[in-house]
Structure formats: C-alpha cells, structure tokens
Coordinates of C-alpha atoms in Angstrom, one line a residue:
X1 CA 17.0 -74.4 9.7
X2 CA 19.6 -72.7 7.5
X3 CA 19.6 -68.6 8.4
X4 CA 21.3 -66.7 5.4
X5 CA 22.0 -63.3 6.2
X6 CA 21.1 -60.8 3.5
X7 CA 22.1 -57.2 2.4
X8 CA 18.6 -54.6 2.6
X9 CA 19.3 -54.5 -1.1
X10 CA 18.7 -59.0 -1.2
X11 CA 15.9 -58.5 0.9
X12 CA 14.0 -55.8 -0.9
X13 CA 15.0 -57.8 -4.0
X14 CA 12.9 -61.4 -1.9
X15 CA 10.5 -59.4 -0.4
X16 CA 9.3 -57.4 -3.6
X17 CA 8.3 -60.9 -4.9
X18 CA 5.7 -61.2 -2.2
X19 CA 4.0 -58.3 -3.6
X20 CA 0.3 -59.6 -3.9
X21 CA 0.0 -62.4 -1.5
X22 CA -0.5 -62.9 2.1
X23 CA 1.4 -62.6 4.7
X24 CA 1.9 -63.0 8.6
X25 CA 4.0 -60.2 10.4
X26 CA 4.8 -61.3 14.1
X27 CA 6.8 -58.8 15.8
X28 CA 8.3 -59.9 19.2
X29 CA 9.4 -56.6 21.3
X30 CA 9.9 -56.3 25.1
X31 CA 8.9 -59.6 25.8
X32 CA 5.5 -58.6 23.9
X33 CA 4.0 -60.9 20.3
X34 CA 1.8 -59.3 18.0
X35 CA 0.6 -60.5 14.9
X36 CA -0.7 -59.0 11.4
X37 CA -2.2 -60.7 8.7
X38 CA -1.6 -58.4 5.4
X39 CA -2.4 -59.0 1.8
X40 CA 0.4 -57.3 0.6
X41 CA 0.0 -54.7 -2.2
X42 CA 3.4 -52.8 -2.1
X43 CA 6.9 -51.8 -0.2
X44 CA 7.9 -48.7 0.6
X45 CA 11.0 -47.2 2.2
X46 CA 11.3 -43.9 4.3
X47 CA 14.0 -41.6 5.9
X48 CA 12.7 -39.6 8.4
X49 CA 15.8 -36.3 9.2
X50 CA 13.4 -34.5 11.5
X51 CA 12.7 -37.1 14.4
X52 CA 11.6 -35.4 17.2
X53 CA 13.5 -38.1 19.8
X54 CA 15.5 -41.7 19.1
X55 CA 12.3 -43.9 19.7
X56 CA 11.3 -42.8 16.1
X57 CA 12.8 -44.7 13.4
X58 CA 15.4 -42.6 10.7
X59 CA 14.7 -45.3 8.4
X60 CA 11.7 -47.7 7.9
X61 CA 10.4 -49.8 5.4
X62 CA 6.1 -49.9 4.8
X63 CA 4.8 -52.6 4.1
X64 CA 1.2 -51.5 2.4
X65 CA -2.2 -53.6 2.2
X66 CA -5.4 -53.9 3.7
X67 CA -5.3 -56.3 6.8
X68 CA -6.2 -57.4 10.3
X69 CA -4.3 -57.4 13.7
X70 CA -4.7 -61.4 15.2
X71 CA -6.6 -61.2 18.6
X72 CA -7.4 -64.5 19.3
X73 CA -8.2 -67.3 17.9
X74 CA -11.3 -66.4 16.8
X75 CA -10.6 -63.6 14.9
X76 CA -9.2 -59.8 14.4
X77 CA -9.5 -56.3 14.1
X78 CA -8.8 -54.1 11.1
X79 CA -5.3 -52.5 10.9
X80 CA -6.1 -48.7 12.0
X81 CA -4.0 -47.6 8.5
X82 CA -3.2 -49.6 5.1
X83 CA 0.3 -49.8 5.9
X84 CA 2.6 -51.5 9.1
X85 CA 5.9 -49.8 9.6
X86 CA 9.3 -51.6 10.6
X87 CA 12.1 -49.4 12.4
X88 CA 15.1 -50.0 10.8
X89 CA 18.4 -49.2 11.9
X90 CA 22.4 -49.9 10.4
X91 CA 22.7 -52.7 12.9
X92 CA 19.7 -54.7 11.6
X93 CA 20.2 -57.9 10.5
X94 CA 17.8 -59.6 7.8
X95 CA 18.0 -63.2 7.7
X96 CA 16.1 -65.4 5.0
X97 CA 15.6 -68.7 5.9
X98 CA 13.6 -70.1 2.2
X99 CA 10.1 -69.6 4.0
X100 CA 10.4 -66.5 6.3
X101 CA 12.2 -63.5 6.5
X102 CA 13.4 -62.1 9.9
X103 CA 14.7 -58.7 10.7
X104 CA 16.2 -58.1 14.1
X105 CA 17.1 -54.6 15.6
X106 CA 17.8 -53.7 18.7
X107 CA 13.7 -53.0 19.9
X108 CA 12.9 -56.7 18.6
X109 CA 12.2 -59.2 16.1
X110 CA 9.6 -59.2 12.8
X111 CA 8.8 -62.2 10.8
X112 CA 7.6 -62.2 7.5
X113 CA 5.8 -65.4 6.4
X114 CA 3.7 -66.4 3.5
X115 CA 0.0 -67.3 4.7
X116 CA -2.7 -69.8 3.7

C-alpha cells in the first residue's frame, strides 16, 4: 500500500471530488471503531476562537449528508445531525492512499472510503 502524504489544501482538492457519492467514515479513537455511512452532499471547514476547553477542536472540517451510524451487521441508526465533524489540528497528517483517505491526530484515526 503506497501512503502519500498530502497538504489540507490536496486533500480538500481529492475529497471535494467525492462530493455526491458514498462513503464510509471509520474513526478509531481510544481503542474504540465507529463507523458512518454518508452520502456525501458537501465539505465544510470551521475555526472555532471561543473553545470553552482543548477537547474542542479550533479547526474542523464537516462533512455534510444524510446518513447512518453502522451497528451491526444488520443494520444502523440515523446520524442525530446531517453533518459528522473531524477535529483537526496543525499536527494532522492526511495520507491518500488512491482508495482511502486517512487523517490521523493525536485523539485517533478517520478513514474515508468510497462505498458500494
């Protein structure tokens, strides 16, 4: 598997082009997996100054669609909100591998994947 590291700039550039399809968002954090199915409609960035503490992200990127949380294997739940936010941070690293995206920060891991 070849991992090419990209600037946030290169991945917004990748991940804009997913606009429309689905995808699978596993997030790996304290030893914890949860995953999201998404059909994704849009990306958004945000930069939050008034953070109350350092749990909440100063920057994050939304990715916004209609979509489930996986339970099992027979099915999921609806996402609570049409959007799933990603902490980022200046230490996170986004790594493109020609099918999946991962971004890793210092809470955990997200992969983006197409699905279907």
């Amino acid at each position: 598997m070849n991992n090419n590291y990209l600037t946030v700039e290169q991945f917004n550039q990748f991940i804009q082009q997913w606009s429309g399809k689905t995808i699978k968002i596993t997030k790996q954090e304290l030893g914890d997996q949860d995953s999201i199915i998404m059909k994704l409609d849009d990306i958004s960035y945000h930069k939050d100054t008034r953070r109350i503490d350092d749990y909440e992200p100063m920057h994050s990127i939304h990715l916004i669609g209609e979509g489930t949380t996986e339970i099992d294997a027979q099915g999921g739940v609806p996402l609570p909100a049409s959007s799933y936010e990603i902490p980022l941070e200046d230490t996170t690293q986004y790594q493109f591998d020609d099918i999946r995206f991962s971004l890793v920060t210092e809470r955990g891991t997200y992969t983006i994947e197409l699905y279907g």
